[in-house]
Short mmCIF file of C-alpha atoms in Angstrom, two decimals:
data_model
loop_
_atom_site.label_atom_id
_atom_site.label_comp_id
_atom_site.label_asym_id
_atom_site.label_seq_id
_atom_site.Cartn_x
_atom_site.Cartn_y
_atom_site.Cartn_z
CA MET V 22 51.88 -101.79 73.04
CA GLU V 23 51.27 -100.69 76.62
CA ARG V 24 52.16 -102.62 79.75
CA ILE V 25 49.13 -102.77 82.04
CA PHE V 26 49.19 -103.86 85.66
CA VAL V 27 45.88 -104.89 87.23
CA GLY V 28 46.06 -105.31 91.00
CA VAL V 29 42.98 -107.07 92.37
CA ALA V 30 42.06 -107.14 96.08
CA TRP V 31 43.13 -110.36 97.78
CA PRO V 32 40.22 -112.35 99.29
CA TYR V 33 40.77 -113.85 102.74
CA ALA V 34 41.22 -117.62 102.64
CA ASN V 35 38.89 -118.18 105.58
CA GLY V 36 35.72 -119.06 103.70
CA SER V 37 34.13 -119.50 100.29
CA LEU V 38 34.00 -116.65 97.79
CA HIS V 39 30.69 -114.77 97.77
CA LEU V 40 28.87 -112.58 95.26
CA GLY V 41 30.12 -109.38 96.90
CA THR V 42 33.75 -110.38 96.26
CA LEU V 43 32.91 -111.41 92.71
CA ALA V 44 31.06 -108.20 91.85
CA GLY V 45 33.20 -105.84 93.91
CA CYS V 46 36.71 -106.63 92.72
CA LEU V 47 37.04 -109.82 90.66
CA LEU V 48 34.72 -109.03 87.73
CA PRO V 49 35.82 -105.37 87.30
CA GLY V 50 39.47 -106.46 87.25
CA ASP V 51 38.74 -109.27 84.81
CA ILE V 52 36.81 -106.97 82.45
CA PHE V 53 39.61 -104.39 82.51
CA GLY V 54 42.24 -107.06 81.89
CA ARG V 55 40.28 -108.63 79.01
CA TYR V 56 39.81 -105.23 77.38
CA HIS V 57 43.54 -104.53 77.33
CA ARG V 58 44.44 -108.04 76.16
CA MET V 59 42.02 -107.57 73.24
CA LYS V 60 43.82 -104.31 72.41
CA GLY V 61 47.09 -106.24 72.26
CA ASN V 62 48.57 -104.78 75.43
CA ALA V 63 50.79 -106.77 77.79
CA VAL V 64 48.66 -107.38 80.88
CA LEU V 65 49.85 -108.50 84.30
CA MET V 66 46.78 -109.23 86.43
CA VAL V 67 47.71 -110.26 89.94
CA SER V 68 45.89 -111.35 93.07
CA GLY V 69 45.93 -114.24 95.50
CA SER V 70 44.73 -115.61 98.80
CA ASP V 71 45.28 -113.41 101.85
CA GLU V 72 46.24 -116.17 104.26
CA HIS V 73 47.39 -114.31 107.35
CA GLY V 74 45.64 -112.38 110.07
CA THR V 75 42.89 -112.86 112.59
CA PRO V 76 40.15 -113.89 110.12
CA ILE V 77 42.18 -117.04 109.44
CA THR V 78 43.09 -117.88 113.02
CA LEU V 79 39.56 -117.27 114.29
CA THR V 80 38.13 -119.67 111.70
CA ALA V 81 40.78 -122.26 112.58
CA GLU V 82 40.00 -122.01 116.29
CA LYS V 83 36.27 -122.37 115.70
CA GLU V 84 36.84 -125.53 113.64
CA GLY V 85 39.55 -126.95 115.89
CA VAL V 86 42.12 -127.18 113.09
CA THR V 87 45.38 -125.38 112.22
CA PRO V 88 45.45 -122.11 110.25
CA LYS V 89 47.39 -123.94 107.50
CA GLU V 90 44.55 -126.42 107.05
CA ILE V 91 42.11 -123.53 106.63
CA VAL V 92 44.18 -121.62 104.07
CA ASP V 93 45.09 -124.73 102.06
CA ARG V 94 41.41 -125.68 101.83
CA TYR V 95 40.12 -122.29 100.71
CA HIS V 96 43.04 -121.35 98.45
CA LYS V 97 42.37 -124.54 96.48
CA GLU V 98 38.64 -123.81 96.41
CA HIS V 99 39.14 -120.18 95.32
CA LYS V 100 41.43 -121.20 92.45
CA GLU V 101 38.90 -123.78 91.25
CA ASN V 102 36.06 -121.22 91.45
CA LEU V 103 38.03 -118.66 89.44
CA GLU V 104 38.78 -121.23 86.74
CA GLN V 105 35.10 -122.20 86.61
CA LEU V 106 34.14 -118.53 86.23
CA GLY V 107 36.74 -118.00 83.51
CA ILE V 108 38.53 -115.23 85.41
CA GLN V 109 42.11 -115.14 84.18
CA PHE V 110 45.09 -114.11 86.29
CA GLU V 111 48.69 -114.04 85.13
CA ASN V 112 49.55 -114.73 88.76
CA PHE V 113 47.15 -115.87 91.50
CA THR V 114 49.42 -116.52 94.44
CA ARG V 115 49.21 -116.75 98.24
CA THR V 116 50.72 -114.85 101.16
CA SER V 117 51.95 -118.01 102.90
CA ASN V 118 54.49 -118.91 100.22
CA GLU V 119 58.20 -118.31 100.84
CA PHE V 120 58.58 -115.79 98.01
CA HIS V 121 55.94 -113.52 99.53
CA LYS V 122 57.45 -113.85 103.01
CA ASN V 123 60.92 -112.97 101.73
CA VAL V 124 59.64 -109.90 99.86
CA VAL V 125 57.79 -108.69 102.98
CA LYS V 126 60.91 -109.12 105.12
CA LYS V 127 63.02 -107.29 102.53
CA PHE V 128 60.63 -104.30 102.50
CA PHE V 129 60.44 -104.37 106.29
CA LEU V 130 64.22 -104.25 106.76
CA LYS V 131 64.62 -101.46 104.21
CA LEU V 132 62.02 -99.31 105.98
CA TYR V 133 63.45 -100.20 109.39
CA GLU V 134 66.97 -99.18 108.34
CA LYS V 135 65.64 -95.83 107.06
CA GLY V 136 63.89 -95.14 110.37
CA TYR V 137 60.34 -95.52 109.08
CA ILE V 138 59.66 -98.47 111.39
CA TYR V 139 60.24 -97.99 115.10
CA PRO V 140 59.35 -99.72 118.42
CA LYS V 141 56.70 -98.24 120.66
CA LYS V 142 54.83 -99.41 123.73
CA MET V 143 51.05 -99.40 123.55
CA ARG V 144 48.06 -100.75 125.40
CA ALA V 145 46.21 -103.65 123.81
CA PHE V 146 43.26 -105.76 124.82
CA TYR V 147 44.12 -108.82 126.89
CA CYS V 148 41.66 -111.52 127.92
CA GLN V 149 42.41 -112.78 131.41
CA ASN V 150 40.03 -115.68 130.90
CA CYS V 151 41.84 -116.87 127.74
CA SER V 152 45.31 -115.69 128.94
CA ARG V 153 46.09 -114.01 125.62
CA PHE V 154 46.27 -110.69 123.81
CA LEU V 155 43.33 -110.02 121.51
CA PRO V 156 44.46 -108.47 118.20
CA ASP V 157 41.94 -106.95 115.78
CA ARG V 158 38.97 -109.25 115.16
CA TYR V 159 39.43 -111.03 118.47
CA VAL V 160 37.66 -108.02 120.01
CA GLU V 161 34.16 -106.80 119.22
CA GLY V 162 32.44 -103.72 120.58
CA ILE V 163 30.73 -100.46 119.67
CA CYS V 164 32.21 -97.65 117.56
CA PRO V 165 32.57 -94.39 119.53
CA TYR V 166 31.80 -92.34 116.40
CA CYS V 167 28.78 -93.93 114.71
CA HIS V 168 27.84 -96.43 117.46
CA GLY V 169 27.83 -99.24 114.92
CA LYS V 170 29.47 -102.64 115.26
CA ALA V 171 33.25 -102.36 115.60
CA ARG V 172 36.13 -104.75 115.94
CA GLY V 173 39.54 -104.24 117.49
CA ASP V 174 41.06 -101.99 114.83
CA GLN V 175 38.20 -100.41 112.88
CA CYS V 176 34.48 -99.84 112.56
CA GLU V 177 32.76 -102.05 110.00
CA GLU V 178 30.05 -99.44 109.36
CA CYS V 179 31.71 -96.00 109.17
CA GLY V 180 35.23 -97.24 108.35
CA ALA V 181 36.94 -95.32 111.17
CA THR V 182 40.31 -96.67 112.30
CA LEU V 183 40.25 -97.21 116.04
CA GLU V 184 42.65 -97.46 118.93
CA PRO V 185 41.83 -100.08 121.60
CA GLU V 186 40.98 -97.43 124.23
CA GLU V 187 38.27 -95.98 121.98
CA ILE V 188 36.07 -99.07 121.60
CA LEU V 189 32.96 -99.10 123.75
CA GLU V 190 31.74 -102.25 125.53
CA PRO V 191 34.60 -104.50 124.28
CA LYS V 192 34.15 -108.27 124.42
CA CYS V 193 36.51 -111.18 123.69
CA LYS V 194 35.40 -112.89 120.49
CA ILE V 195 36.40 -116.31 121.88
CA CYS V 196 34.84 -116.39 125.35
CA GLY V 197 32.71 -113.24 125.54
CA ALA V 198 34.51 -111.86 128.60
CA GLU V 199 35.37 -108.18 128.96
CA PRO V 200 39.12 -107.76 128.31
CA ILE V 201 41.53 -105.48 130.14
CA LEU V 202 44.07 -103.12 128.59
CA LYS V 203 47.64 -104.35 129.02
CA GLU V 204 50.97 -102.88 127.88
CA THR V 205 52.79 -104.54 125.01
CA GLU V 206 55.52 -103.38 122.62
CA HIS V 207 55.01 -103.33 118.87
CA LEU V 208 56.71 -101.99 115.76
CA PHE V 209 55.05 -98.98 114.15
CA PHE V 210 55.15 -97.72 110.56
CA LYS V 211 55.69 -93.95 110.40
CA LEU V 212 52.78 -93.09 108.12
CA SER V 213 52.86 -89.50 109.34
CA ALA V 214 56.18 -88.98 107.53
CA PHE V 215 54.48 -89.47 104.15
CA GLU V 216 51.49 -87.14 104.51
CA GLU V 217 52.87 -84.21 102.49
CA LYS V 218 54.49 -86.46 99.88
CA LEU V 219 51.20 -88.25 99.28
CA LEU V 220 49.31 -84.98 98.93
CA ASP V 221 51.87 -83.78 96.35
CA TRP V 222 51.62 -87.10 94.49
CA LEU V 223 47.83 -86.76 94.27
CA LYS V 224 47.90 -83.30 92.66
CA ASP V 225 48.01 -84.54 89.06
CA LYS V 226 45.60 -87.48 89.50
CA ASN V 227 42.83 -85.72 87.56
CA PHE V 228 41.93 -88.97 85.80
CA TRP V 229 40.68 -90.49 89.09
CA ARG V 230 36.95 -90.47 89.78
CA ASP V 231 35.79 -87.57 91.96
CA ASN V 232 34.54 -89.79 94.78
CA VAL V 233 37.86 -91.69 94.87
CA ILE V 234 40.09 -88.63 94.91
CA ASN V 235 37.89 -86.83 97.47
CA PHE V 236 37.81 -89.84 99.79
CA THR V 237 41.60 -90.17 99.56
CA LEU V 238 42.24 -86.46 100.14
CA ASN V 239 39.88 -86.33 103.12
CA PHE V 240 41.53 -89.38 104.65
CA ILE V 241 45.04 -87.91 104.34
CA LYS V 242 44.11 -84.36 105.34
CA SER V 243 42.47 -85.66 108.52
CA GLY V 244 45.99 -86.66 109.57
CA LEU V 245 47.82 -89.92 108.98
CA LYS V 246 48.60 -91.76 112.21
CA ASP V 247 51.55 -94.07 112.70
CA ARG V 248 50.18 -97.63 112.80
CA ALA V 249 51.36 -100.80 114.50
CA ILE V 250 52.40 -103.34 111.86
CA THR V 251 53.04 -106.24 114.22
CA ARG V 252 50.61 -108.32 116.25
CA ASP V 253 50.70 -110.65 119.25
CA ILE V 254 49.86 -113.69 117.16
CA GLU V 255 51.62 -116.88 116.06
CA TRP V 256 50.36 -117.11 112.46
CA GLY V 257 51.95 -114.75 109.95
CA VAL V 258 55.23 -113.45 108.55
CA GLU V 259 58.03 -113.54 111.12
CA VAL V 260 59.65 -110.25 112.18
CA PRO V 261 63.26 -110.31 110.83
CA ILE V 262 64.89 -108.55 113.82
CA GLU V 263 65.79 -109.80 117.28
CA GLY V 264 63.47 -109.39 120.23
CA TYR V 265 60.21 -109.87 118.36
CA GLU V 266 60.14 -113.65 117.97
CA ASN V 267 56.60 -113.84 119.41
CA LYS V 268 55.22 -111.13 117.10
CA ARG V 269 54.16 -111.35 113.48
CA ILE V 270 54.09 -108.74 110.70
CA TYR V 271 50.49 -107.82 109.96
#
């Protein structure tokens, strides 16, 4: 008997499930899990509601309710939908529960102690009209590479990861005003330290599909950049070190 882990992408708890989510990740995972259960293997199929981040807070602000009200509503709805569809998880959890928060903080502290997380000052979008920093989806603009629609951290069309300074014609998602760039300090994850290790790890992955392995190799070989893993936002997992009480792990 084999032990099979099936990790399914976590849908954001900011709206109802749609056919793209069902076809893209839920059904393939369910089919794979069912196949191995039928073979008599021990299957652990895991997913849950992604309840943190700007998609949640933006929805809450639009409706005039708290982020907790949004995630409670859609987590309940998602679970009911999955049961109606007959999709079986050994564990369908949520990122707002205390167990998840404690695990995140434990990983964070371990990486921080090893020097893989470090503080760095950066410039981020700030809306003078709203008197707030604008993380990720709070900013919309144009991608400098494909000229498609982009948000604060990436292009939705070509998938490029973006720095705030790169976005063309930025606008505040809340009020529509043009934001300024303002200095703020965040904690960064040293992705660049893992580039060679990841390339070595990929060498024997000949069972991966060609398009998957090629996409992964191209992404890594283009150079992994250290990324900010905290945001100027109130909803999320608290940073477990002093001096970052107003930031959240993202």
